[in-house]
């Protein structure tokens, strides 16, 4: 289960589990194929991607919207 706290900006996404159900990791991560173009950072509504080699998603703030994934010109972003 996920919950969203919309009262802070950028919003905080937390994760918790119910009972003994084990959560599968999900979301997106940036691979070594990243060429540092910065497009993902520009399209991220949460502004939660940091510059680097490769760029890095700040998972605590990521909404899993997929915008970065869809816009990366070299398909460097993969789904978890
Ligand atoms: S859009 Fe793709 S290539 Fe460009 S900075 Fe982001 S991950 Fe790297
Ligand atoms: S999935 Fe959406 S919120 Fe998460 S890093 Fe990509 S663009 Fe940002």
PDB file of N, CA and C in Angstrom, residues 29-41 49-57 72-78:
ATOM      1  N   UNK A  29      14.187   3.411 -12.124  1.00  0.00           N
ATOM      2  CA  UNK A  29      15.571   3.762 -11.792  1.00  0.00           C
ATOM      3  C   UNK A  29      16.311   4.074 -13.082  1.00  0.00           C
ATOM      4  N   UNK A  30      17.376   4.869 -12.941  1.00  0.00           N
ATOM      5  CA  UNK A  30      18.141   5.313 -14.102  1.00  0.00           C
ATOM      6  C   UNK A  30      19.411   4.473 -14.215  1.00  0.00           C
ATOM      7  N   UNK A  31      19.629   3.962 -15.396  1.00  0.00           N
ATOM      8  CA  UNK A  31      20.773   3.068 -15.614  1.00  0.00           C
ATOM      9  C   UNK A  31      21.977   3.828 -16.168  1.00  0.00           C
ATOM     10  N   UNK A  32      23.047   3.087 -16.343  1.00  0.00           N
ATOM     11  CA  UNK A  32      24.297   3.652 -16.861  1.00  0.00           C
ATOM     12  C   UNK A  32      24.171   4.165 -18.294  1.00  0.00           C
ATOM     13  N   UNK A  33      23.066   3.846 -18.951  1.00  0.00           N
ATOM     14  CA  UNK A  33      22.887   4.321 -20.329  1.00  0.00           C
ATOM     15  C   UNK A  33      22.624   5.824 -20.378  1.00  0.00           C
ATOM     16  N   UNK A  34      22.346   6.411 -19.224  1.00  0.00           N
ATOM     17  CA  UNK A  34      22.056   7.850 -19.149  1.00  0.00           C
ATOM     18  C   UNK A  34      23.189   8.668 -19.780  1.00  0.00           C
ATOM     19  N   UNK A  35      22.786   9.603 -20.647  1.00  0.00           N
ATOM     20  CA  UNK A  35      23.787  10.464 -21.294  1.00  0.00           C
ATOM     21  C   UNK A  35      23.789  11.882 -20.699  1.00  0.00           C
ATOM     22  N   UNK A  36      23.004  12.043 -19.626  1.00  0.00           N
ATOM     23  CA  UNK A  36      23.033  13.319 -18.918  1.00  0.00           C
ATOM     24  C   UNK A  36      22.370  14.476 -19.641  1.00  0.00           C
ATOM     25  N   UNK A  37      21.353  14.183 -20.458  1.00  0.00           N
ATOM     26  CA  UNK A  37      20.720  15.268 -21.224  1.00  0.00           C
ATOM     27  C   UNK A  37      19.841  16.166 -20.353  1.00  0.00           C
ATOM     28  N   UNK A  38      19.388  15.632 -19.219  1.00  0.00           N
ATOM     29  CA  UNK A  38      18.583  16.441 -18.308  1.00  0.00           C
ATOM     30  C   UNK A  38      17.093  16.480 -18.608  1.00  0.00           C
ATOM     31  N   UNK A  39      16.657  15.777 -19.622  1.00  0.00           N
ATOM     32  CA  UNK A  39      15.238  15.844 -19.991  1.00  0.00           C
ATOM     33  C   UNK A  39      14.354  15.290 -18.879  1.00  0.00           C
ATOM     34  N   UNK A  40      14.776  14.189 -18.272  1.00  0.00           N
ATOM     35  CA  UNK A  40      13.957  13.590 -17.206  1.00  0.00           C
ATOM     36  C   UNK A  40      13.765  14.594 -16.069  1.00  0.00           C
ATOM     37  N   UNK A  41      14.817  15.283 -15.734  1.00  0.00           N
ATOM     38  CA  UNK A  41      14.749  16.262 -14.641  1.00  0.00           C
ATOM     39  C   UNK A  41      13.761  17.371 -14.988  1.00  0.00           C
ATOM     40  N   UNK A  49      14.609  14.403  -9.483  1.00  0.00           N
ATOM     41  CA  UNK A  49      15.738  13.758 -10.151  1.00  0.00           C
ATOM     42  C   UNK A  49      16.955  14.665 -10.017  1.00  0.00           C
ATOM     43  N   UNK A  50      18.035  14.062  -9.525  1.00  0.00           N
ATOM     44  CA  UNK A  50      19.264  14.820  -9.314  1.00  0.00           C
ATOM     45  C   UNK A  50      20.249  14.575 -10.446  1.00  0.00           C
ATOM     46  N   UNK A  51      21.006  15.628 -10.766  1.00  0.00           N
ATOM     47  CA  UNK A  51      22.027  15.491 -11.803  1.00  0.00           C
ATOM     48  C   UNK A  51      23.134  14.577 -11.327  1.00  0.00           C
ATOM     49  N   UNK A  52      23.757  13.906 -12.262  1.00  0.00           N
ATOM     50  CA  UNK A  52      24.858  13.015 -11.933  1.00  0.00           C
ATOM     51  C   UNK A  52      25.169  12.155 -13.127  1.00  0.00           C
ATOM     52  N   UNK A  53      26.069  11.229 -12.932  1.00  0.00           N
ATOM     53  CA  UNK A  53      26.422  10.293 -14.005  1.00  0.00           C
ATOM     54  C   UNK A  53      26.288   8.889 -13.470  1.00  0.00           C
ATOM     55  N   UNK A  54      25.171   8.209 -13.637  1.00  0.00           N
ATOM     56  CA  UNK A  54      23.977   8.735 -14.287  1.00  0.00           C
ATOM     57  C   UNK A  54      23.151   9.630 -13.352  1.00  0.00           C
ATOM     58  N   UNK A  55      22.110  10.221 -13.909  1.00  0.00           N
ATOM     59  CA  UNK A  55      21.167  10.964 -13.080  1.00  0.00           C
ATOM     60  C   UNK A  55      20.530   9.990 -12.081  1.00  0.00           C
ATOM     61  N   UNK A  56      20.022  10.530 -10.980  1.00  0.00           N
ATOM     62  CA  UNK A  56      19.484   9.667  -9.925  1.00  0.00           C
ATOM     63  C   UNK A  56      18.091  10.134  -9.515  1.00  0.00           C
ATOM     64  N   UNK A  57      17.183   9.169  -9.366  1.00  0.00           N
ATOM     65  CA  UNK A  57      15.829   9.480  -8.895  1.00  0.00           C
ATOM     66  C   UNK A  57      15.819   9.442  -7.375  1.00  0.00           C
ATOM     67  N   UNK A  72      12.778   9.826 -21.724  1.00  0.00           N
ATOM     68  CA  UNK A  72      14.225   9.647 -21.883  1.00  0.00           C
ATOM     69  C   UNK A  72      14.544   9.266 -23.329  1.00  0.00           C
ATOM     70  N   UNK A  73      15.393  10.049 -24.008  1.00  0.00           N
ATOM     71  CA  UNK A  73      15.671   9.792 -25.424  1.00  0.00           C
ATOM     72  C   UNK A  73      16.488   8.536 -25.680  1.00  0.00           C
ATOM     73  N   UNK A  74      17.168   8.048 -24.657  1.00  0.00           N
ATOM     74  CA  UNK A  74      18.016   6.859 -24.889  1.00  0.00           C
ATOM     75  C   UNK A  74      17.539   5.640 -24.096  1.00  0.00           C
ATOM     76  N   UNK A  75      16.308   5.735 -23.591  1.00  0.00           N
ATOM     77  CA  UNK A  75      15.727   4.607 -22.832  1.00  0.00           C
ATOM     78  C   UNK A  75      16.635   4.150 -21.682  1.00  0.00           C
ATOM     79  N   UNK A  76      17.179   5.129 -20.990  1.00  0.00           N
ATOM     80  CA  UNK A  76      18.081   4.806 -19.884  1.00  0.00           C
ATOM     81  C   UNK A  76      17.327   4.542 -18.585  1.00  0.00           C
ATOM     82  N   UNK A  77      16.025   4.825 -18.593  1.00  0.00           N
ATOM     83  CA  UNK A  77      15.249   4.642 -17.367  1.00  0.00           C
ATOM     84  C   UNK A  77      14.452   3.348 -17.471  1.00  0.00           C
ATOM     85  N   UNK A  78      14.591   2.551 -16.445  1.00  0.00           N
ATOM     86  CA  UNK A  78      13.902   1.253 -16.449  1.00  0.00           C
ATOM     87  C   UNK A  78      12.920   1.170 -15.299  1.00  0.00           C
TER      88      UNK A  78
END
